[in-house]
Coordinates of C-alpha atoms and ligand atoms in Angstrom, one line a residue:
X1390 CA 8.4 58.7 115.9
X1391 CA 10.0 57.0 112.9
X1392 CA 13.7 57.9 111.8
X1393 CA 13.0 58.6 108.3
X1394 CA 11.2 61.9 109.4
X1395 CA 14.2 62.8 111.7
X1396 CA 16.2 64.5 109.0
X1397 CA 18.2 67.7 108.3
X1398 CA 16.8 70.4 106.1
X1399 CA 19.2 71.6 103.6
X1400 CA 18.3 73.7 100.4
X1401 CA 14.7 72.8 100.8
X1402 CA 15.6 69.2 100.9
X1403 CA 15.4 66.5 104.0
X1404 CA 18.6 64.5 104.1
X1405 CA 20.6 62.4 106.2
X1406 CA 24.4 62.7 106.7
X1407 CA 26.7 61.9 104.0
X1408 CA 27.8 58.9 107.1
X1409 CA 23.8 57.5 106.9
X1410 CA 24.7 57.5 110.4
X1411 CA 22.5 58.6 113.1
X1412 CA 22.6 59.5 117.1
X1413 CA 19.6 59.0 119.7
X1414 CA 17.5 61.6 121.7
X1415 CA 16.4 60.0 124.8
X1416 CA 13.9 61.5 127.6
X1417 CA 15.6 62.3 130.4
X1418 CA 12.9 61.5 132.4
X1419 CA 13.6 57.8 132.0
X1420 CA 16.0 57.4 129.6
X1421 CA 13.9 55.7 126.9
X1422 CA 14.9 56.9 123.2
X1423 CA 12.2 59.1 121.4
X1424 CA 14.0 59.6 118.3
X1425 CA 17.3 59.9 116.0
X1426 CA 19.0 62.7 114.6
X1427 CA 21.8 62.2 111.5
X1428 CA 25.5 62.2 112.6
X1429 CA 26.2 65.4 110.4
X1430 CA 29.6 67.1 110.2
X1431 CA 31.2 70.3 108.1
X1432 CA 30.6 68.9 104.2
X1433 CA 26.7 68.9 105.7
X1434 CA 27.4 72.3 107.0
X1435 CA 29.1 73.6 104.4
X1436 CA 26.3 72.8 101.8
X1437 CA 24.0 74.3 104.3
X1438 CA 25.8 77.3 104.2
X1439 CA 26.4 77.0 100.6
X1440 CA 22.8 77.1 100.2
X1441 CA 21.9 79.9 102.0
X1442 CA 24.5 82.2 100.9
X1443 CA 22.9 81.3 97.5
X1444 CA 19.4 81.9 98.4
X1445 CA 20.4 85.3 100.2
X1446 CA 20.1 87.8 97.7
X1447 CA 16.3 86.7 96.5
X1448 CA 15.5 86.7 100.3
X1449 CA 17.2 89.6 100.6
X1450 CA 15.4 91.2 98.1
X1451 CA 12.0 90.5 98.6
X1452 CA 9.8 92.8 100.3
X1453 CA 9.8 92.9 104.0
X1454 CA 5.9 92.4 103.9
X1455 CA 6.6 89.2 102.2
X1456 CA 9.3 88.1 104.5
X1457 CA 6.8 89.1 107.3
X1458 CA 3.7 87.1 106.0
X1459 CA 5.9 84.0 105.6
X1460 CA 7.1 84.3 108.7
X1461 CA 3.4 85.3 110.9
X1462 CA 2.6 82.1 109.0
X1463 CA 5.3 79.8 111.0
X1464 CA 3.9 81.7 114.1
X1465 CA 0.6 81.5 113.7
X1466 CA 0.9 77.5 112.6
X1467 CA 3.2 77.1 116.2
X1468 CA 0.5 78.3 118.1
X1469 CA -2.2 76.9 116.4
X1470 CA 0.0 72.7 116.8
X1471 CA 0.5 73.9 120.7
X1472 CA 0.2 70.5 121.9
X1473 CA 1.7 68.5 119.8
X1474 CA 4.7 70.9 119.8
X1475 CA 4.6 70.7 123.6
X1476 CA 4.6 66.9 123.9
X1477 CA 7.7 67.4 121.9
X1478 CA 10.0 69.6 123.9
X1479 CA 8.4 67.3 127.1
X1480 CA 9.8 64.5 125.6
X1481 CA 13.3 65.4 124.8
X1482 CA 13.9 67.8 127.0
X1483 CA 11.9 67.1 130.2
X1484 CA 10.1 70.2 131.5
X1485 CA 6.2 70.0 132.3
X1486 CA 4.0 70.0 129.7
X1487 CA 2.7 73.5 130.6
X1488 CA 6.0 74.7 130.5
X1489 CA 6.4 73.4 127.6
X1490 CA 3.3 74.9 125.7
X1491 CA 4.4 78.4 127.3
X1492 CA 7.9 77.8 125.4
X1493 CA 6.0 77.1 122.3
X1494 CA 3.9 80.2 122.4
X1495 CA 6.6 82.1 123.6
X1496 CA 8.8 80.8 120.7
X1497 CA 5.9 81.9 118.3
X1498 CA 6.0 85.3 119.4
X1499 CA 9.5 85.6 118.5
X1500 CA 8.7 85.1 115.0
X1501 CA 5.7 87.1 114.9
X1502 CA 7.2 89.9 116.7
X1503 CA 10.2 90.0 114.3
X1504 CA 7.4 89.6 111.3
X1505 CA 5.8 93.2 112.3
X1506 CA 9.2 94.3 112.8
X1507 CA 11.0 93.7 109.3
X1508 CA 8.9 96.4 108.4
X1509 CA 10.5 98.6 110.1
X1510 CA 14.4 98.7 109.1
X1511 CA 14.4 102.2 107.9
X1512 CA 17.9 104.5 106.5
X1513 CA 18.3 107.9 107.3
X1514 CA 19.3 110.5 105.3
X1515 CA 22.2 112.7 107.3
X1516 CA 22.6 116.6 106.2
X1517 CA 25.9 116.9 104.6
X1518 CA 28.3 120.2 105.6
X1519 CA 28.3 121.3 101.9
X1520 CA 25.3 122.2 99.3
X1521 CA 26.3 119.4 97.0
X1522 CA 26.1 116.8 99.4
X1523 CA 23.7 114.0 100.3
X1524 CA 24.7 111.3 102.9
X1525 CA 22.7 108.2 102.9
X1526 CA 22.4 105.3 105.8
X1527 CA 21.5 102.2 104.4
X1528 CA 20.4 99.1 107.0
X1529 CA 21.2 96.0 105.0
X1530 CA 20.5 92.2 106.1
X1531 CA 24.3 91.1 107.1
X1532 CA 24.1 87.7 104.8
X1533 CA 24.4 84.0 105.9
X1534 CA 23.5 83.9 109.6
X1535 CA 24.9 80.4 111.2
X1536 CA 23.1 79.9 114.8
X1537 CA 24.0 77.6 117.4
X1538 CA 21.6 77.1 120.0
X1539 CA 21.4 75.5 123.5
X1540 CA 18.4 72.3 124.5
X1541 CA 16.8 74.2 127.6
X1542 CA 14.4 76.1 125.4
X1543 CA 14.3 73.8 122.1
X1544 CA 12.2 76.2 120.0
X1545 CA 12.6 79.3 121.6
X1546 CA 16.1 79.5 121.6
X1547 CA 16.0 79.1 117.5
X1548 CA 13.0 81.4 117.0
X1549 CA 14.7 84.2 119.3
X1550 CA 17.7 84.2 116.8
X1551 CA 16.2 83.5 113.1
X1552 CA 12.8 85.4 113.9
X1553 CA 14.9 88.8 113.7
X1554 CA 18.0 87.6 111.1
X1555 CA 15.0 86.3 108.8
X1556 CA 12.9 89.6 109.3
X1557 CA 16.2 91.6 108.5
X1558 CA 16.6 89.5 105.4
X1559 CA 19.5 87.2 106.7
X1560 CA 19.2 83.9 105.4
X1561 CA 20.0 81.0 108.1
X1562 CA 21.8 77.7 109.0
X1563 CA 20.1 76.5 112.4
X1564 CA 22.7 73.9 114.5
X1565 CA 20.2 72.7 117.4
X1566 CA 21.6 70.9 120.7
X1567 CA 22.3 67.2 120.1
X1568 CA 19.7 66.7 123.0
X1569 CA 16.7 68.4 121.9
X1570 CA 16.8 68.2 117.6
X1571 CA 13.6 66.7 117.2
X1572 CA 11.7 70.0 118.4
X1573 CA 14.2 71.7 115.5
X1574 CA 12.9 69.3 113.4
X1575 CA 9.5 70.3 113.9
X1576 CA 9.7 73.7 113.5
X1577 CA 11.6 73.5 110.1
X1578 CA 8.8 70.9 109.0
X1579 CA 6.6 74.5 109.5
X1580 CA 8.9 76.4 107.7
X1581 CA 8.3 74.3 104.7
X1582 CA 5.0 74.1 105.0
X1583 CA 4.9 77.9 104.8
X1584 CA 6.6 77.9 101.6
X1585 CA 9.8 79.5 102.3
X1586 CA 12.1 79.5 99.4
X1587 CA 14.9 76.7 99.2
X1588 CA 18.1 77.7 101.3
X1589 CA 16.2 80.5 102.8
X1590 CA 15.9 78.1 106.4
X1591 CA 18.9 75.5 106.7
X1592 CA 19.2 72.9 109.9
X1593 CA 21.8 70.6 110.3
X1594 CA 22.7 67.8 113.0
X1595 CA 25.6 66.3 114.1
X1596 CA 29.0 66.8 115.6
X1597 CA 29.0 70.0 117.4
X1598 CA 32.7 71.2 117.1
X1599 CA 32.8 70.1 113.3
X1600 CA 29.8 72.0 112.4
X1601 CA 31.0 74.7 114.5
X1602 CA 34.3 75.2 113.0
X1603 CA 32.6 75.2 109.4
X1604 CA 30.8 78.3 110.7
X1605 CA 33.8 79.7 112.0
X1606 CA 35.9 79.7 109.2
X1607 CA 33.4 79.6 105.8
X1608 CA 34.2 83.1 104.7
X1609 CA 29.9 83.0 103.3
X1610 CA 29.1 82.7 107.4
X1611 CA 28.8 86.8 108.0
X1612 CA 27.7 86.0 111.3
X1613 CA 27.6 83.7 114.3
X1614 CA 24.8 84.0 116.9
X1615 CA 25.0 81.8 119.7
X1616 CA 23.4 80.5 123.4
X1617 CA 25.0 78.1 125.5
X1618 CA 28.0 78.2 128.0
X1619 CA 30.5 80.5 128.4
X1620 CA 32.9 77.8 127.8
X1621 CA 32.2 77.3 124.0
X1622 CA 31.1 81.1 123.7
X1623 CA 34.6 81.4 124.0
X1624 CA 36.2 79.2 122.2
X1625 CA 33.8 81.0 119.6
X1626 CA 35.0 84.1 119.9
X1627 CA 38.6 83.5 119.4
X1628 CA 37.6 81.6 116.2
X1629 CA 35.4 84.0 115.0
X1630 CA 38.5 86.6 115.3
X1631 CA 40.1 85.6 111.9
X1632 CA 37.7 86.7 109.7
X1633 CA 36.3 89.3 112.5
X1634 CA 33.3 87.8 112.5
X1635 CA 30.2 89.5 113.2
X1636 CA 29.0 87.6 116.9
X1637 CA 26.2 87.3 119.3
X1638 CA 26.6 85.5 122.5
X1639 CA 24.3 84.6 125.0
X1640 CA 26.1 83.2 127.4
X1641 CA 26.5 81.7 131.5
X1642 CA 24.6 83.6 134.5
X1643 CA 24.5 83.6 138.0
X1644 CA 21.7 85.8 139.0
X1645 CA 21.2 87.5 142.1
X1646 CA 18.0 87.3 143.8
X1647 CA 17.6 89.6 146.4
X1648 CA 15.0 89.9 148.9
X1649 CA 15.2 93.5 150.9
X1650 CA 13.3 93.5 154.7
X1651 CA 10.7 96.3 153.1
X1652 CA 9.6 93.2 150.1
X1653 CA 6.4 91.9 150.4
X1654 CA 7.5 88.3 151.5
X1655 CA 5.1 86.3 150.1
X1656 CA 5.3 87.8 146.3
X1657 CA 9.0 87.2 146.9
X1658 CA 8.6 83.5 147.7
X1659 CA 6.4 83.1 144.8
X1660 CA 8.5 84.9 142.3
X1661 CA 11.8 82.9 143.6
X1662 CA 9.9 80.1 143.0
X1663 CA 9.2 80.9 139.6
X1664 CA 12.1 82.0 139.0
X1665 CA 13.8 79.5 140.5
X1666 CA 12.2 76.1 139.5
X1667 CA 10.5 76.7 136.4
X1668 CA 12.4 73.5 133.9
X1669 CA 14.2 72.7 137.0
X1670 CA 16.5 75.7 137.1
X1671 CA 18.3 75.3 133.9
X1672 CA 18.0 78.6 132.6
X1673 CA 20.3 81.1 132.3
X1674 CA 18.7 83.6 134.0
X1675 CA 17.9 81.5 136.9
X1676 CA 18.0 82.9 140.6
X1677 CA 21.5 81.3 141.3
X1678 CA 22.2 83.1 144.7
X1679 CA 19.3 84.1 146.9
X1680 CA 20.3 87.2 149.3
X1681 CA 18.3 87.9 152.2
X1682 CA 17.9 90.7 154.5
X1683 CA 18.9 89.8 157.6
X1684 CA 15.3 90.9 159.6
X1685 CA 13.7 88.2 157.4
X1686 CA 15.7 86.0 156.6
X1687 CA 14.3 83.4 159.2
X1688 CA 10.8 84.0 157.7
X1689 CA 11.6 84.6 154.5
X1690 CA 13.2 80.5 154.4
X1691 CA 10.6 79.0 156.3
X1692 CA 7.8 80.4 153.7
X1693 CA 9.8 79.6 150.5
X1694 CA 10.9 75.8 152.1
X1695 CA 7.5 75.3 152.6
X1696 CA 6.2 76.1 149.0
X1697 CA 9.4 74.0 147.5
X1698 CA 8.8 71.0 149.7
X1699 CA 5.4 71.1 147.6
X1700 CA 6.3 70.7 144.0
X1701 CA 5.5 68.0 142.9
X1702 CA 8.4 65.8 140.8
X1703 CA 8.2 63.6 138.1
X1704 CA 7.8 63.0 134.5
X1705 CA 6.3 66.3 132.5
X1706 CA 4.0 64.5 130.6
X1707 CA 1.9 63.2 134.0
X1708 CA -0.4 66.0 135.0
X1709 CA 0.3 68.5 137.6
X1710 CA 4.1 67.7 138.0
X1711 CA 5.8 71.0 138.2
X1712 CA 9.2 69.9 138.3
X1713 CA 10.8 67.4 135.6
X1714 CA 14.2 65.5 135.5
X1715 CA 17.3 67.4 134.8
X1716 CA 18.8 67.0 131.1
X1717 CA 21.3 64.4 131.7
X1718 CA 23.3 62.6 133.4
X1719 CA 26.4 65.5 133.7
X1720 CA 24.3 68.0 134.7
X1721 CA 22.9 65.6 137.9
X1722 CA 26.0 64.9 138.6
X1723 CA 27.4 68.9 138.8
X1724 CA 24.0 70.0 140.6
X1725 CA 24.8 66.9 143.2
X1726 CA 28.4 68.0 143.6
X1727 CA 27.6 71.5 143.9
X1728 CA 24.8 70.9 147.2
X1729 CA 27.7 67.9 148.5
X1730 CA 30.6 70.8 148.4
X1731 CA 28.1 72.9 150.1
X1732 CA 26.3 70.6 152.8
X1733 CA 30.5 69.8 153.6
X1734 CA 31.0 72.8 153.9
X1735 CA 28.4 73.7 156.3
X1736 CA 25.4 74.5 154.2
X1737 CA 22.2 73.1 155.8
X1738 CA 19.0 71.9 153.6
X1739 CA 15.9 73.2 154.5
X1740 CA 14.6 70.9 152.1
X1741 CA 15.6 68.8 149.3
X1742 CA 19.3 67.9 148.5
X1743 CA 19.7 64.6 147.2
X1744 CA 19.0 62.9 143.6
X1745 CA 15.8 61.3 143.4
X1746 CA 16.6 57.5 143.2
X1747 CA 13.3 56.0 144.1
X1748 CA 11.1 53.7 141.7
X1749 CA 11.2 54.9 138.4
X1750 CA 12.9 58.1 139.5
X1751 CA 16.1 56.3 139.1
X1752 CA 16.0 56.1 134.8
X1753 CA 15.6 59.4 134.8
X1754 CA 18.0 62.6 135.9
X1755 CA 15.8 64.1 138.9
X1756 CA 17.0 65.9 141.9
X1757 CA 15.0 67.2 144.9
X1758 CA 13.8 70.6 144.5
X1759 CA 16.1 72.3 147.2
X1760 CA 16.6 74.9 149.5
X1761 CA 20.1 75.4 151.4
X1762 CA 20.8 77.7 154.2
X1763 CA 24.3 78.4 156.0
X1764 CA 25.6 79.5 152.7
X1765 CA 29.1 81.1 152.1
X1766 CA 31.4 82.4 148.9
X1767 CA 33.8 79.3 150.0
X1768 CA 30.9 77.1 148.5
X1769 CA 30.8 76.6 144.6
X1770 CA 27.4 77.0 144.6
X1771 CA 27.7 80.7 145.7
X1772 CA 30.3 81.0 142.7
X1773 CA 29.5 78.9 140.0
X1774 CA 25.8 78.7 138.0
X1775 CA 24.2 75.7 139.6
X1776 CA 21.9 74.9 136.8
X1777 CA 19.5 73.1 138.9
X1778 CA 16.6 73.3 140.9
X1779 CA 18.3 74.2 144.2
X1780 CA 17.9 77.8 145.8
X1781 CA 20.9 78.8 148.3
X1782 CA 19.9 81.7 150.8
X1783 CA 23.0 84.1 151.8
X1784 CA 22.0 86.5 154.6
X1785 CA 22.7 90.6 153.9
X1786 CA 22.5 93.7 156.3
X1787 CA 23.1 96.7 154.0
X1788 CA 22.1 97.6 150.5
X1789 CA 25.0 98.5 149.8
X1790 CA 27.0 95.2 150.9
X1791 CA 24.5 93.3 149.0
X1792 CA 25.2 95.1 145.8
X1793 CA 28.6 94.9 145.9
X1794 CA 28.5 90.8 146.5
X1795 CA 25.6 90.8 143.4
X1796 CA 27.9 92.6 141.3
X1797 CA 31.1 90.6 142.6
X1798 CA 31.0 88.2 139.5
X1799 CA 32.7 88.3 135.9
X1800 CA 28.6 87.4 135.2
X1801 CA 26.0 89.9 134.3
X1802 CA 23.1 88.7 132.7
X1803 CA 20.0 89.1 134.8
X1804 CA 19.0 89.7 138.5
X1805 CA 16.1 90.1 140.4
X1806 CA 15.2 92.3 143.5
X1807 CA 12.4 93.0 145.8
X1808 CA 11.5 96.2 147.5
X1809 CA 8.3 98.4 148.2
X1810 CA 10.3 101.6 149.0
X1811 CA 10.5 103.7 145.5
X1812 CA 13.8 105.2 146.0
X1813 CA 15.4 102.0 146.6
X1814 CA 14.0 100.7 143.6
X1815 CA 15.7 103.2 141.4
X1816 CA 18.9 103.3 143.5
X1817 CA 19.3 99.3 142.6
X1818 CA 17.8 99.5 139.5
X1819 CA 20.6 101.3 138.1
X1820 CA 23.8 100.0 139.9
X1821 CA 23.0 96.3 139.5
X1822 CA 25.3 95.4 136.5
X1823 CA 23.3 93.1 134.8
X1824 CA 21.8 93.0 131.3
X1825 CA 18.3 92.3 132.6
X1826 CA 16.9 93.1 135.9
X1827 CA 13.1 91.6 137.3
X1828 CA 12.3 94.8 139.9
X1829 CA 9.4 92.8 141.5
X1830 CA 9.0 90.3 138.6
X1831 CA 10.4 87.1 138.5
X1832 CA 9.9 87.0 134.7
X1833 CA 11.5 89.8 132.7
X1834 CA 12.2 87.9 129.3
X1835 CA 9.8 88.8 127.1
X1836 CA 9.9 89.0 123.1
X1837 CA 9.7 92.8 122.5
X1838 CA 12.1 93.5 125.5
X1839 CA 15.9 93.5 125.3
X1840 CA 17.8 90.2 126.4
X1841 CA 21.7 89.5 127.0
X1842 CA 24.2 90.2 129.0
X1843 CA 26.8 92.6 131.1
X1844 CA 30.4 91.4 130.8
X1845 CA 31.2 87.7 130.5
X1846 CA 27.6 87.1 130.0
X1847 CA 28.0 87.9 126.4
X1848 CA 27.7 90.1 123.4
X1849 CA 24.6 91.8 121.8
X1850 CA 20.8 91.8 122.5
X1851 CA 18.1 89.5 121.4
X1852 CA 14.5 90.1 121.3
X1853 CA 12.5 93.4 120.3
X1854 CA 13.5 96.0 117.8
X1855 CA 17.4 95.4 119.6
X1856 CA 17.8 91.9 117.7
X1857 CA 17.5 93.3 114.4
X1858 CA 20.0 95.6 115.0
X1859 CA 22.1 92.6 115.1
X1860 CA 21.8 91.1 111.8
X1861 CA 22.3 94.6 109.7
X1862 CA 25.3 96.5 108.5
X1863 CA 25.0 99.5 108.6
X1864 CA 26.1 101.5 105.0
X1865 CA 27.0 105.4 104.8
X1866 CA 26.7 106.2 101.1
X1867 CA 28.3 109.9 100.3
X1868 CA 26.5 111.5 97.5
X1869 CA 27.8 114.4 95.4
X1870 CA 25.4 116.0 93.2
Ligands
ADP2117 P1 25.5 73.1 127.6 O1 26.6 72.8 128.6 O2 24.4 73.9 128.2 O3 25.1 71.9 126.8 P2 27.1 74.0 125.4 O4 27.8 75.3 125.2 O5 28.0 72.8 125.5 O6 26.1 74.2 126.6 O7 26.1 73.8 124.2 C1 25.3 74.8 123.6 C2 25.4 74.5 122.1 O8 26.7 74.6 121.7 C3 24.9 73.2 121.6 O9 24.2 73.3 120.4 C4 26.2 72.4 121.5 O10 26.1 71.4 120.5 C5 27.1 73.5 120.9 N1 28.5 73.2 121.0 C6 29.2 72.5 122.0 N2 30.5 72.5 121.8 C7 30.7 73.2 120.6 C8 31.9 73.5 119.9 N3 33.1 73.1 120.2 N4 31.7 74.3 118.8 C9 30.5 74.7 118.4 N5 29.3 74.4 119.1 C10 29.5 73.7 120.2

């Protein structure tokens, strides 16, 4: 991939940073570099956002069937370059290539879902308390959105936030991950293609907390959506207070995944490994801590060790690797400190729990899938999202003790349980305090369905009609007559 193409996008324009300088994205599976991205800092950002909040009325403006067909176009094009998308997010970010191309069409939906839905942003007329009255709700696009998104999902962490804000009639300035900006890159490339208008769709690179704080305080930002840890969320937050801006955070996890003695075991082991493994547990709603009844517990480990010992490692692009490298270096490092505290602790492996060092492992970030027994709360794994692909089992005796550890978290974003009696089902269901909950089904994030989070988790809902709700104010306009 040649650098010239590695640019931002800004008014309708590919540019490099004001610096000409440029950092490199390297695959984490072996640490070769696959591409550049330009060092870009506030005055990028700030003529980003300059050019949106310019373009916004226009957008604004034009009819949402417009906005829809430029946007099913971007969808449509994403599914139709699966592959070469794919290869992409494989190469930067490390997940198998079929995960990869399920991210892609997954990404795809988001803007094609949002498409159908900028259609429908009706008002409402309100009847007033007096004859000469008329009250009026208007649902208007908030303005400049500025999003800040995460590398574990490289496209469909962008489309899940500008599918809806571009649908509403928000216009957009995209900061990507300084891991994963060549998949940004990519999709913007489509967005020109589809002849958006200049400044509609802005993406810049660069330094993180520079960027960042141009979004915080440019008064033309009206709103901040962002994914990524709970750390920077916020830091965020308390910058976004000044001019109360309008947030979305999509924060931390630490799911609970619990397995009750009337589950059927062996969909339980395949949705924990799912769950679990799929781009080597860094997602954030990832089974972090696995409770098991105590009448199959024993069972219940020696079926799922036997299925993790069996996924096969290495780099995404090779076929029929189901696990890739982790992201970096850090993150290798915290999921290797997290299995030593607990292994010195008295946590035994099943399977797994080491880095893989071997042969051409070593360039790259990998770690043995892994699953730890012997598991307590003294154990930072049992406290702290893992991020990784390492499953630790906790034994339970009562529903309701298990509920009360799940819940015993400042987390809530999703959790996942498994049960065949009916009642139980609805009697978990609705005390699990979680944002998303996977009753039977390892994978409950879907594009028409809500998705965030229950206290520290975050702020606000993604996906279906929920996420444009997010990116309108909403107007009461009191008519006499
Ligand atoms: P992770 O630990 O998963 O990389 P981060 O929260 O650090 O999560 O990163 C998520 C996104 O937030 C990335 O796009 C990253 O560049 C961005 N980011 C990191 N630090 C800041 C900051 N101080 N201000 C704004 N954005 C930031």
């Amino acid at each position: 991939m040649s650098s010239e193409t590695n640019l931002m996008y800004v008014d309708g324009h590919w540019v490099e940073a004001d610096s000409g300088k440029h950092f490199e994205v390297k695959n984490p599976a072996n640490g070769e570099v696959v591409g550049t991205a330009p060092s870009g800092g506030w005055a990028e950002a700030r003529r980003a956002v300059v050019a949106a909040a310019r373009a916004f009325p226009a957008w604004a403006a034009l009819p949402a069937k417009e906005r829809c067909n430029l946007l099913l176009h971007v969808g449509y094009e994403m599914q139709a370059r699966k592959e070469q998308l794919a290869r992409l997010v494989t190469l930067e970010e490390g997940k198998p290539l079929a995960e990869a191309e399920a991210e892609v069409l997954y990404a795809a939906e988001f803007l094609t879902w949002s498409a159908e839905e900028a259609k429908r942003v009706p008002g409402e007329m309100i009847p007033a308390s007096v004859a000469n009255k008329r009250i009026l709700v208007l649902r208007q696009p908030i303005g400049v959105v500025a999003a800040i998104t995460p590398w574990n999902f490289p496209f469909a962490m962008i489309t899940r936030k500008i599918g809806p804000a571009l649908a509403a009639g928000c216009t957009v300035v995209v900061k990507p991950a300084e891991q994963t900006p060549l998949s940004a890159m990519a999709l913007f490339r489509l967005f020109e293609e589809a002849g958006f208008p200049a400044g509609a769709v802005n993406l810049v690179t660069g330094d993180p907390a520079e960027i960042g704080k141009e979004f915080l305080s440019n008064p033309q930002v009206r709103k901040l959506s962002f994914t990524g840890s709970t750390e920077v969320g916020k830091l965020l937050m308390r910058g976004a207070a000044e001019q109360v801006k309008r947030l979305s955070l999509e924060l931390g996890g630490h799911a609970p995944f619990i397995v009750f003695e009337d589950a059927d075991l062996d969909r339980a082991v395949d949705g924990l490994v799912a769950c679990k493994f799929r781009n080597a547990g860094q997602t954030c709603i990832c089974a972090n801590r696995v409770f098991v009844q105590e009448p199959v517990f024993n069972a219940f480990s020696a079926k799922l060790a036997d299925k993790v010992r069996l996924l096969k490692v290495g780099n995404g692009l090779e076929p029929g690797v189901q696990l890739g490298p982790l992201i970096d270096e850090p993150a290798l490092a915290k999921v290797r400190a997290h299995v030593d505290d607990a292994v010195r602790k008295g946590a035994k492996a099943l399977c797994g729990g080491r880095p893989r060092l071997d042969g051409d492992f070593g360039k790259g970030h990998f770690f043995e899938p892994t699953v730890l027994t012997n598991v307590n709360t003294e154990m930072k794994i049992a406290v702290e999202e893992t991020f990784g692909p390492v499953a630790p089992l906790i034994p339970f005796r009562s529903e309701e003790e298990v509920l009360a550890k799940a819940n015993n978290t400042p987390y809530g974003l999703a959790a996942y349980f498994y049960t065949r009696d009916a009642s139980r089902l609805f009697r978990v269901m609705e005390k699990l305090e979680y944002g998303i909950v996977g009753a039977n089904d390892p994978a409950p994030a879907v594009p028409q369905a809500p998705f965030g989070g229950y206290k520290e988790s975050g702020l606000g809902r993604e996906g279906g009609r929920y996420a444009l709700e997010e990116y309108v104010e909403i107007k009461n306009v009191s008519i006499a007559i």
